[in-house]
Short mmCIF file of C-alpha atoms in Angstrom, two decimals:
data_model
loop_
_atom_site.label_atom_id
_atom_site.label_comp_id
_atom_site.label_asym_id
_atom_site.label_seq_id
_atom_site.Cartn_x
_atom_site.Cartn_y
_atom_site.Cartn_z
CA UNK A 1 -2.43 1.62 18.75
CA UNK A 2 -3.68 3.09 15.48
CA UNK A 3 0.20 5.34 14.73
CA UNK A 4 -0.69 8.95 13.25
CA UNK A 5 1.51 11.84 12.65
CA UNK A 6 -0.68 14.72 14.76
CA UNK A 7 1.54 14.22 17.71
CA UNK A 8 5.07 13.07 17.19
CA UNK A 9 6.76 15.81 19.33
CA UNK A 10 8.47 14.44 22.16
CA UNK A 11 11.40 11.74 22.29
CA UNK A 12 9.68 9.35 24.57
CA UNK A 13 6.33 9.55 21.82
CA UNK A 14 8.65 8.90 18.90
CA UNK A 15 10.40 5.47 20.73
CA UNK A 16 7.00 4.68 21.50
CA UNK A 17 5.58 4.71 17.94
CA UNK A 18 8.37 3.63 16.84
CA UNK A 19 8.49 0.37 19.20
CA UNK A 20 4.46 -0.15 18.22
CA UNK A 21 5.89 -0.23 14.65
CA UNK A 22 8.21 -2.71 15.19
CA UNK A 23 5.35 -4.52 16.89
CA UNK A 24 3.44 -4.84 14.22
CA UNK A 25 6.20 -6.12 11.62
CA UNK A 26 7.48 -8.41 14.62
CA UNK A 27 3.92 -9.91 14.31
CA UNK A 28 3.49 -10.62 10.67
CA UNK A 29 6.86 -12.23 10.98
CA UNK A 30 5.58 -14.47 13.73
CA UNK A 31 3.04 -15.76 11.40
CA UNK A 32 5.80 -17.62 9.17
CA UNK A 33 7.42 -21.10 10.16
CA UNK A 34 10.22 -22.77 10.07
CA UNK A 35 12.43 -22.35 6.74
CA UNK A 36 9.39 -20.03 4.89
CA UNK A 37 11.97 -17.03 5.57
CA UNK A 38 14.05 -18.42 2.70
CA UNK A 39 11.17 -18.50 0.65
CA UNK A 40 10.11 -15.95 -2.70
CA UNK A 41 6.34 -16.11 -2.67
CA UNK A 42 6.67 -13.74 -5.25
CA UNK A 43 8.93 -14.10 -8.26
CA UNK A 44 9.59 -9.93 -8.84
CA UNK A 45 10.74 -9.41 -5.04
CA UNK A 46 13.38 -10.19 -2.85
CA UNK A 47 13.39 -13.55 -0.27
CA UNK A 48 11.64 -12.71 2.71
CA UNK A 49 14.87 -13.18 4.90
CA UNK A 50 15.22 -9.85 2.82
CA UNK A 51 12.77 -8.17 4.48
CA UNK A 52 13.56 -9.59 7.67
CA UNK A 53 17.04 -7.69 7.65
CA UNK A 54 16.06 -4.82 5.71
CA UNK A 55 13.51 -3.06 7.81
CA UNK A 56 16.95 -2.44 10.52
CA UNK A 57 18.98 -1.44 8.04
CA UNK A 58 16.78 1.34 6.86
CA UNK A 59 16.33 2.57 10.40
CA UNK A 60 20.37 2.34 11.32
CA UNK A 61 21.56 3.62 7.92
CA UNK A 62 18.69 6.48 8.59
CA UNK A 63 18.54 7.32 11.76
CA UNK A 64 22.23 6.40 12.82
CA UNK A 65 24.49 6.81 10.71
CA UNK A 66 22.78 9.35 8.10
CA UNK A 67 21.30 11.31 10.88
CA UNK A 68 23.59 10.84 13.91
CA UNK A 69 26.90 10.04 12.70
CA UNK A 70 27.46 6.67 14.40
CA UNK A 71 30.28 4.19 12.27
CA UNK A 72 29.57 1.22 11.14
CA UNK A 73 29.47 -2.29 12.96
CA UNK A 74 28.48 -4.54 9.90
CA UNK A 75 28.88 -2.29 6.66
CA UNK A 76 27.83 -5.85 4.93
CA UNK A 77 24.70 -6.29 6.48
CA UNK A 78 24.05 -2.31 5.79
CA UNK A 79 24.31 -2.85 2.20
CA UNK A 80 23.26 -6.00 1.54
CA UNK A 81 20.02 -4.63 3.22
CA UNK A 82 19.35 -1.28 2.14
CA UNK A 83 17.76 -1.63 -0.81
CA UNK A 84 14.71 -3.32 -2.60
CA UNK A 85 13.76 -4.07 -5.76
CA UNK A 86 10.61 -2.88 -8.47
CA UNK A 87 11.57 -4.14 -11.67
CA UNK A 88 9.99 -2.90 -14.96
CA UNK A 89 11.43 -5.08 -17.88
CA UNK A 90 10.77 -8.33 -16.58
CA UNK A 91 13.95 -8.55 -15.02
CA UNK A 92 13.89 -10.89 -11.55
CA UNK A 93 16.24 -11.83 -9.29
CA UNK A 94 17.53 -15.27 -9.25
CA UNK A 95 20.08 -16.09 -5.92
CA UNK A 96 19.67 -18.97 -4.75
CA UNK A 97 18.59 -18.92 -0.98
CA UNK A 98 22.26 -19.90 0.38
CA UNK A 99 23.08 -16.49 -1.00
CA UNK A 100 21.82 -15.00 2.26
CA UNK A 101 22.83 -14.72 5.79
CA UNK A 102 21.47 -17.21 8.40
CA UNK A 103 18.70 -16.39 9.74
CA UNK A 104 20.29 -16.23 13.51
CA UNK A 105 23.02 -13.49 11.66
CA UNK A 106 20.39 -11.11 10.65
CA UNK A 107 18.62 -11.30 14.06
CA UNK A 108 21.52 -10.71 16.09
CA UNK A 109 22.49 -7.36 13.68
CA UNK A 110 18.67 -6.51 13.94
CA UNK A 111 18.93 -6.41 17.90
CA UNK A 112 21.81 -4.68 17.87
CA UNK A 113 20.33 -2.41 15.30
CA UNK A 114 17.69 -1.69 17.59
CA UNK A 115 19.88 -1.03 20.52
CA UNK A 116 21.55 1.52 19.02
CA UNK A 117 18.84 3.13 17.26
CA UNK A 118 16.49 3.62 20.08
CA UNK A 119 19.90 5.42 21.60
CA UNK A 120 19.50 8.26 18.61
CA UNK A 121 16.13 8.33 19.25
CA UNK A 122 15.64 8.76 23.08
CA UNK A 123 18.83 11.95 22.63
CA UNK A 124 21.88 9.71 22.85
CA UNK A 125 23.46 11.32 20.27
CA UNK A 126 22.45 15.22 19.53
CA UNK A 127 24.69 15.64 16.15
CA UNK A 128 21.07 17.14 13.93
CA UNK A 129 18.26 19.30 15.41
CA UNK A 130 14.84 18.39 17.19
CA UNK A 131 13.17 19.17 13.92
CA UNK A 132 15.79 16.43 11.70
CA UNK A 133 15.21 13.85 14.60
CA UNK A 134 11.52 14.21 14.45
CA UNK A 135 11.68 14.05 10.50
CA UNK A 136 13.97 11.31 10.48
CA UNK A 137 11.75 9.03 12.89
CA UNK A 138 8.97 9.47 11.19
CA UNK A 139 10.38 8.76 8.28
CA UNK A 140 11.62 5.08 9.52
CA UNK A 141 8.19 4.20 11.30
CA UNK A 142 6.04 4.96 8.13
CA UNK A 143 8.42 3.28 5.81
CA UNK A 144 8.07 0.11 8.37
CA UNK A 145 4.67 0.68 7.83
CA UNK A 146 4.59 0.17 4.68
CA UNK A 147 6.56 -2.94 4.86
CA UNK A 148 4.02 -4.10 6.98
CA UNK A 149 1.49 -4.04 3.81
CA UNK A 150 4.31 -5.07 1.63
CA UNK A 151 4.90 -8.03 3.75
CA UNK A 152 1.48 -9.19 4.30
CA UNK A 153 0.83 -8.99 0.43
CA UNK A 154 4.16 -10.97 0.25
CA UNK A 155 2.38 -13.68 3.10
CA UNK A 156 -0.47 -13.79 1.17
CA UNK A 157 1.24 -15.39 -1.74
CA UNK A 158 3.01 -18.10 0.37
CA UNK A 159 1.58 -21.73 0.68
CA UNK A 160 -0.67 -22.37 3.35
CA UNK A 161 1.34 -24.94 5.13
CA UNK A 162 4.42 -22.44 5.69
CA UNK A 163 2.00 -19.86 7.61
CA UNK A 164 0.26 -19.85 11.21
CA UNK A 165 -3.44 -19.08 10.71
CA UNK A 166 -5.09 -16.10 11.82
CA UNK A 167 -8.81 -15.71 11.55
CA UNK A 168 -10.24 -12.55 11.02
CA UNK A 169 -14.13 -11.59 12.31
CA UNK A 170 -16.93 -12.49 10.34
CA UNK A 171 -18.55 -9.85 8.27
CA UNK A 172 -21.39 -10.55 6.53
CA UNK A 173 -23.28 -8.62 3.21
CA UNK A 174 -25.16 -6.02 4.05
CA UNK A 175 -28.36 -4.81 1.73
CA UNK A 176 -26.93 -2.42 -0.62
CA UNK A 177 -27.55 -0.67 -3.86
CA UNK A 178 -25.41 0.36 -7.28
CA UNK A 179 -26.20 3.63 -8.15
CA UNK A 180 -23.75 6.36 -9.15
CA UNK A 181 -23.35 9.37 -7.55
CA UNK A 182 -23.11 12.93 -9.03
CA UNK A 183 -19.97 14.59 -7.70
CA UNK A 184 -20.40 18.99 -8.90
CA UNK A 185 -18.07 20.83 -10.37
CA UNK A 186 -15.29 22.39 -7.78
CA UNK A 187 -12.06 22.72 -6.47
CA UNK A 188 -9.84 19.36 -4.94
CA UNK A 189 -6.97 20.13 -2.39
CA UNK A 190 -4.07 17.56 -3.52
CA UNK A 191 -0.44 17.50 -1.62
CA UNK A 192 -0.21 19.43 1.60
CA UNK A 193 1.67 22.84 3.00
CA UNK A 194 4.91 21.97 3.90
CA UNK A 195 5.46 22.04 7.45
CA UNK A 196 3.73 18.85 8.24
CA UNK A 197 5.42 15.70 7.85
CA UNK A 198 4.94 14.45 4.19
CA UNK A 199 7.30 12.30 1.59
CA UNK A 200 8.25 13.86 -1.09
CA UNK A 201 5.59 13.52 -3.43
CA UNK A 202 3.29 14.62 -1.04
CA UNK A 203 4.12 18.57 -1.55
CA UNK A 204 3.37 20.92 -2.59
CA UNK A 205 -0.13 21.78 -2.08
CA UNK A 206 -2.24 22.82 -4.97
CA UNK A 207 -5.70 23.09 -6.29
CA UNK A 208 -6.98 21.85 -9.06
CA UNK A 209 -10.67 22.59 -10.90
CA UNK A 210 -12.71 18.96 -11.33
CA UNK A 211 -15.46 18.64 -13.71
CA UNK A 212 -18.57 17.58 -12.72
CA UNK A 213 -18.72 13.41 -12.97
CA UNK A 214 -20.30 10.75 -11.30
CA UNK A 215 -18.97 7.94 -9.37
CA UNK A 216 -19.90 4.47 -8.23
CA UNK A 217 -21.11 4.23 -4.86
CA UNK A 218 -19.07 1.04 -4.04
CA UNK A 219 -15.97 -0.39 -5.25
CA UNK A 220 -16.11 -3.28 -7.79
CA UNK A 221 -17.26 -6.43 -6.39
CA UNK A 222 -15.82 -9.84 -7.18
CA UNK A 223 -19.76 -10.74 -8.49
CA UNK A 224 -19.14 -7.63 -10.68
CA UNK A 225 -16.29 -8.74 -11.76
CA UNK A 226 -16.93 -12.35 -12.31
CA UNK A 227 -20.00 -11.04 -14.65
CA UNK A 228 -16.59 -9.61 -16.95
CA UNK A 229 -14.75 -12.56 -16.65
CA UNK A 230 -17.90 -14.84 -17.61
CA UNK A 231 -18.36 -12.56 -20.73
CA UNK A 232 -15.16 -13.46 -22.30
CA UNK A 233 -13.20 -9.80 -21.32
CA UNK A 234 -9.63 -11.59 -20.24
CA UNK A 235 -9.73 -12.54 -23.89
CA UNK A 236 -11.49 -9.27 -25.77
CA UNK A 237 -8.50 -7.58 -27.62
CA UNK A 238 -10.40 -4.55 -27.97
CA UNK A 239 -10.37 -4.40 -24.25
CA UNK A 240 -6.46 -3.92 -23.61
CA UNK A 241 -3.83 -1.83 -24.79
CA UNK A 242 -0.99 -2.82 -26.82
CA UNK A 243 1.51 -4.03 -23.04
CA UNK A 244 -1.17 -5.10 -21.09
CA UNK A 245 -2.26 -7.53 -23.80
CA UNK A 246 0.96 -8.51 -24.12
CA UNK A 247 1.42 -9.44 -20.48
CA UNK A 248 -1.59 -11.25 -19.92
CA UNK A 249 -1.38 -13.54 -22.73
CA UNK A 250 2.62 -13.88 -21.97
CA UNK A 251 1.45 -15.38 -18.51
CA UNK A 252 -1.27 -16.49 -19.26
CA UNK A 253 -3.88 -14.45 -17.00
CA UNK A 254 -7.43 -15.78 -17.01
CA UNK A 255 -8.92 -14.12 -14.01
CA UNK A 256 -7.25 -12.26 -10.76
CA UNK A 257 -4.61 -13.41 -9.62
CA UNK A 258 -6.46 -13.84 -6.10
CA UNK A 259 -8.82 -15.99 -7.72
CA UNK A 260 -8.73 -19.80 -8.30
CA UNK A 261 -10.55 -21.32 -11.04
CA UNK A 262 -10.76 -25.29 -11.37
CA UNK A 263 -13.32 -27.58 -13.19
CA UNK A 264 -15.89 -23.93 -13.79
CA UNK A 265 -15.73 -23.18 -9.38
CA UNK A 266 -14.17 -19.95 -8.58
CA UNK A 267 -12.40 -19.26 -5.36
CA UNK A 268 -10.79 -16.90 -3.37
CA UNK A 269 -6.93 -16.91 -2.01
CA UNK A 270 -7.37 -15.84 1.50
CA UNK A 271 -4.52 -15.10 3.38
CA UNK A 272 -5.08 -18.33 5.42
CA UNK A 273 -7.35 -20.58 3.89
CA UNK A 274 -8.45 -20.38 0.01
CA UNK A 275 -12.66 -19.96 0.29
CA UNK A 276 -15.59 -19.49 -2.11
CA UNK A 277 -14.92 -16.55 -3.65
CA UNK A 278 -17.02 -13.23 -2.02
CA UNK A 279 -19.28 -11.77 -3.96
CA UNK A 280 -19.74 -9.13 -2.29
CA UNK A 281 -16.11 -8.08 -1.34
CA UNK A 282 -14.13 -5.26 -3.55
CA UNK A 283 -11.93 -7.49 -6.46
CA UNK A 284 -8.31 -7.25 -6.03
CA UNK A 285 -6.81 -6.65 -9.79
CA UNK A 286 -3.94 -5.18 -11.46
CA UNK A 287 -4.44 -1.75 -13.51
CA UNK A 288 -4.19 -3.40 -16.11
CA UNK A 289 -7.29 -5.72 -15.36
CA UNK A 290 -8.86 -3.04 -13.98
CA UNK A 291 -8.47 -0.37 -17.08
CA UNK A 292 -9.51 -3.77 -18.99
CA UNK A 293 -12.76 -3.68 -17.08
CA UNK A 294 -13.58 -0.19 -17.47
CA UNK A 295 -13.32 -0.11 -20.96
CA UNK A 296 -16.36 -2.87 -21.07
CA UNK A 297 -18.30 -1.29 -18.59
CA UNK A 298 -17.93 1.85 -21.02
CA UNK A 299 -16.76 4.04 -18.01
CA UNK A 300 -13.30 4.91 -16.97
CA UNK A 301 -10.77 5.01 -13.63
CA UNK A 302 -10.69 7.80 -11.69
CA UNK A 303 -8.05 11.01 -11.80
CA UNK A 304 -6.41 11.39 -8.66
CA UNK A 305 -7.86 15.12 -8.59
CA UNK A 306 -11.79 13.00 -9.19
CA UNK A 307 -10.94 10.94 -6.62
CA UNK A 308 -10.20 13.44 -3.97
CA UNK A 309 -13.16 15.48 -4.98
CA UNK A 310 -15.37 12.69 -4.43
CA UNK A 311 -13.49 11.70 -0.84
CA UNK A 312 -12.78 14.91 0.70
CA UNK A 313 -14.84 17.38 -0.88
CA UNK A 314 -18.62 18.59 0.09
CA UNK A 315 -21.60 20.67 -1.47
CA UNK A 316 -20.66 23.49 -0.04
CA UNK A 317 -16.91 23.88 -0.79
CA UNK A 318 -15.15 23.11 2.03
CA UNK A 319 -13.44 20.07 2.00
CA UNK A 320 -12.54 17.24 4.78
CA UNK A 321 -9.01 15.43 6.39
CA UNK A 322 -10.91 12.37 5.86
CA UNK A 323 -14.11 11.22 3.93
CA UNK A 324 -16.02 11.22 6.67
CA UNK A 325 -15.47 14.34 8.52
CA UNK A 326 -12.90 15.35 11.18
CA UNK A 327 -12.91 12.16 13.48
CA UNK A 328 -9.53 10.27 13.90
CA UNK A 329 -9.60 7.14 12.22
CA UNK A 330 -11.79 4.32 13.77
CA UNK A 331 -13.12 1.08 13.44
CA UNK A 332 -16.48 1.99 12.29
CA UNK A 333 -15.41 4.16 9.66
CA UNK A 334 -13.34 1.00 7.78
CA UNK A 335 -11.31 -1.80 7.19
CA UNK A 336 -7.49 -0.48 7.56
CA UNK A 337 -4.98 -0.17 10.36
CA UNK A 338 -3.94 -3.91 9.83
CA UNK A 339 -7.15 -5.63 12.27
CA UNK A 340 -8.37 -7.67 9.29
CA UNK A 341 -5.94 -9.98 6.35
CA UNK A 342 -8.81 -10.05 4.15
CA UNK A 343 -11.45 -7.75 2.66
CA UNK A 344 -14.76 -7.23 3.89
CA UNK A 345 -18.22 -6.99 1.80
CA UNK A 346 -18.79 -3.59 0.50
CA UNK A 347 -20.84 -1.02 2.36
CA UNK A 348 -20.08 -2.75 5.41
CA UNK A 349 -18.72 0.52 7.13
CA UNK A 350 -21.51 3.19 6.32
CA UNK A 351 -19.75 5.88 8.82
CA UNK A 352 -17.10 5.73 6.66
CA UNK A 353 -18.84 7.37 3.51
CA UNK A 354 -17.95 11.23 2.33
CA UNK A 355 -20.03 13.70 2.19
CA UNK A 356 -21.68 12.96 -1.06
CA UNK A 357 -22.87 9.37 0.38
CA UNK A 358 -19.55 7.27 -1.80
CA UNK A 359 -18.76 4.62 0.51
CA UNK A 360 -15.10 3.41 1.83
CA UNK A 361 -13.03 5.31 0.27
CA UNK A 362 -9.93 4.73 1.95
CA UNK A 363 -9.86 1.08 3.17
CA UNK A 364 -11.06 -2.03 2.27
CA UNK A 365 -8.33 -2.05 -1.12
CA UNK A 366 -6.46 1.17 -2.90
CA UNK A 367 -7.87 2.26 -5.63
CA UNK A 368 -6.63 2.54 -8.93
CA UNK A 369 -6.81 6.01 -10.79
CA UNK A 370 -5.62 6.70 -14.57
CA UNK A 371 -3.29 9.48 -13.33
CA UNK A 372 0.55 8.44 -13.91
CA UNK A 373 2.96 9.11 -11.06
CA UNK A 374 4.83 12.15 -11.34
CA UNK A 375 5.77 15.04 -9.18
CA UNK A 376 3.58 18.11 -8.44
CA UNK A 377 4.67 21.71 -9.40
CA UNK A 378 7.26 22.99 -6.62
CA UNK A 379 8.55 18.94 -5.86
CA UNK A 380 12.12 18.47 -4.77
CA UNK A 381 13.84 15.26 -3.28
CA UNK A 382 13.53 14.75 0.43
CA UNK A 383 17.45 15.26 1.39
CA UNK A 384 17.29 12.45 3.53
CA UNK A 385 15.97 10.20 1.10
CA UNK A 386 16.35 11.10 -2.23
CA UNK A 387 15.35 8.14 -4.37
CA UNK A 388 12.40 7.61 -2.33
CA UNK A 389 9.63 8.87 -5.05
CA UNK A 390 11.86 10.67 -8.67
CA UNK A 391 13.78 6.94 -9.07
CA UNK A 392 9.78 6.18 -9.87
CA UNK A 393 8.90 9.49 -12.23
CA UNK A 394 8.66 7.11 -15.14
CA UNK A 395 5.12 6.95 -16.47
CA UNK A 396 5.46 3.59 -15.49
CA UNK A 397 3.63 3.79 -12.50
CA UNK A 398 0.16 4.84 -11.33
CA UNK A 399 -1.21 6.70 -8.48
CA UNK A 400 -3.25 4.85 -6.16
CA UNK A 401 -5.45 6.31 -3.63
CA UNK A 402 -7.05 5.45 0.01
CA UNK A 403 -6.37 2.62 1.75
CA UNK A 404 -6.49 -1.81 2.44
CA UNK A 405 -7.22 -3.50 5.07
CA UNK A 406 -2.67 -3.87 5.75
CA UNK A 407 -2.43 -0.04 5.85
CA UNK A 408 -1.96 1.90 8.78
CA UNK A 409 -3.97 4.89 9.99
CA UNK A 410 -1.14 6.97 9.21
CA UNK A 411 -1.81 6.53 5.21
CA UNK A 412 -5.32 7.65 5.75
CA UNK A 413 -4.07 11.69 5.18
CA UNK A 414 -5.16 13.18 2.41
CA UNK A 415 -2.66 13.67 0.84
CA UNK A 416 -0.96 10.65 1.00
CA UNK A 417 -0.12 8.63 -2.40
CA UNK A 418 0.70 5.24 -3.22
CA UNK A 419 1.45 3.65 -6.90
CA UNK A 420 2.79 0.56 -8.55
CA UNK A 421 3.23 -0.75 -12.05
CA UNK A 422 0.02 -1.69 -14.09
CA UNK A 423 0.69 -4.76 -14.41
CA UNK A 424 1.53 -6.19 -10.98
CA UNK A 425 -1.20 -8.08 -9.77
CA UNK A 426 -0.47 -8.92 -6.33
CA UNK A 427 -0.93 -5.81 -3.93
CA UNK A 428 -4.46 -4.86 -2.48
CA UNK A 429 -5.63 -2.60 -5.25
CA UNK A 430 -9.09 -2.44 -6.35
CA UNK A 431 -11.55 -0.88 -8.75
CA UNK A 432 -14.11 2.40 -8.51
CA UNK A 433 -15.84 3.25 -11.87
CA UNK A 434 -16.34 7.10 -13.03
CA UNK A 435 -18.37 8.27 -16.14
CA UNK A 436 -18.07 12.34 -17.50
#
């Protein structure tokens, strides 16, 4: 069930989308086994147990208590839960894993969480309007959405031998050429008209004049990629400003951080299996690598505003809900909605391209753009969840735009935005070159 927005109007729709949510984080925790909950496959987040508990608490501290009034029944759990983590300085956390509940604890809250919630949701409780409910809802089943993509990038990082395998279809290369396309002058539509559902950052909607550029076709391709690596870029100064070189050399960053490289053979980190690395799929790189990478292919990143002009917009003005026209979401327009774990070769979705012919622009990896994260003109905290995007107003974050194969269809609005910190290297962010 690909979960949109368009029709969340009715009680019974919400519980269902809501309980196809659920679904789909019940399933990625399916894939762990015994004692990998305890794990921290990566050092800057939280043990998955963590994430295992937290996904309830957001919903009963949202939709019950916040929204509904209800007290209470484990004011532990509904802290200890609430929150995660993004930090900046290098700070990480360090508890060890008998810090944390049992694993049979959190379940038994989560059902219970569940229970209760799905009360709220069905008109148990009336305390807040139709209008708050249908906010609220929505609210919790796109931020387990999210999680979803947070958690598989989280997987992704575990060892092998702690995960059930999953195989995704095959997908070969397809014949394709790099060329870059002229995007004209004009006008791109960012944020939206309130009255939709939207976070925060979403609104409001504005306009905003784009010179005329051109853009790559495809999204940087490991091959690409490797060509950088081969010509010593992870070790050009010239290439990296004064922080990114910084972190690189403090970790010591060679290549991607979903590459392996032993004895001169490069490989990729699957989510199940490590292969030989794709040539043809999009790279997966902080924006750190990827600014590093654009500087020695003498071309840049993408605005946000360049990036919707070449997604949405068309030679004759108007401009689209999705690159490829006014179609809901489908399979053949890309890889998203969480039915692959690992990328697919570029240009393997040709309905998916806008109207000026740039292919897969939402799926298949976010793309970086050079535009910091801030709010737009008329922005105000969502009263229901204020920290959600102004804790992250910091310039130390950048936007990122489209889609990966973990994202739900739900992300694929226009005006949706994602971002993370340059220089974390492990979500499903990839590369599109732009030139004036």
């Amino acid at each position: 069930m690909a979960t949109t927005t368009r029709d969340r109007s009715e009680p019974t729709t919400l519980a269902l989308e809501l309980a196809d949510a659920r679904s789909r984080t019940d399933d990625l925790f399916s894939i762990l086994r015994a004692g990998a909950l305890f794990e921290r496959p990566i050092p800057e987040r939280h043990r998955l147990i963590f994430y295992l508990g937290h996904l309830e608490a957001f919903d009963w501290n949202l939709i019950a208590r916040q929204g509904h009034g209800l007290p209470a029944f484990r004011e532990d759990f509904d802290k200890l839960f609430a929150f995660g983590i993004d930090p900046v300085d290098g700070g990480l956390p360090n508890e060890p894993a008998s810090a944390w509940p049992a694993e049979a604890l959190v379940r038994a809250y989560n059902r219970d969480v569940r229970d209760k919630v799905d009360a709220c949701v069905l008109g148990g409780q009336e305390p807040r309007s139709e209008q708050d409910r249908r906010t609220l809802v929505s609210m919790a089943i796109e931020h387990r959405l999210m999680h979803a993509e947070t958690l598989a990038y989280l997987l992704h990082q575990l060892p092998y031998g702690l995960k059930e395998p999953r195989h995704d279809a095959p997908a070969a290369p397809v014949a394709r050429g790099a060329r870059g396309i002229a995007i004209p002058e004009g006008m791109a539509t960012l944020g939206q008209a309130r009255g939709a559902f939207g976070w925060d950052n979403e609104f409001d909607e504005h306009g905003v004049h784009v010179p005329e550029f051109r853009i790559e076709e495809h999204k940087v391709t490991n091959g690409r990629f490797l060509d950088f690596v081969k010509d010593g870029g992870y070790g050009a100064r010239a290439l990296w400003s004064d922080e990114d070189w910084a972190w690189k050399e403090r970790h010591g960053i060679r290549h991607p951080g979903f590459w392996s490289m032993r004895d001169g053979a490069v490989s990729y980190r699957g989510m199940f299996a490590e292969l030989p690395l794709p040539l043809e799929a999009p790279v997966y790189v902080s924006h750190a690598e990827a600014s590093a990478f654009a500087r020695w292919s003498k071309a840049a990143l993408p605005t946000e505003a360049e990036f919707h002009r070449a997604a949405y917009g068309s030679l004759d003005g108007t401009e689209r809900p999705y690159p490829w026209g006014e179609d809901e979401p489908g399979e053949r327009h890309g890889n998203f909605d969480l039915r692959r774990f690992d990328p697919t070769p570029v240009g393997f979705y040709p309905d998916g391209a806008s109207a000026f012919g740039v292919q897969e622009m939402v799926g298949n990896g976010w793309e970086w753009t050079r535009t910091p994260f801030a709010p737009f003109a008329g922005f105000h905290p969502h009263p229901f969840y204020a920290g959600y995007s102004k804790d992250f107003f910091d310039g130390k974050h950048f936007v990122l735009k489209g889609a990966s194969p973990r994202s739900a269809s739900c992300f694929l609005r226009r005006s949706f935005r994602n971002w993370f910190q340059p220089r974390y290297p492990y979500v499903y962010a990839t590369v599109r070159l732009v030139r004036a």
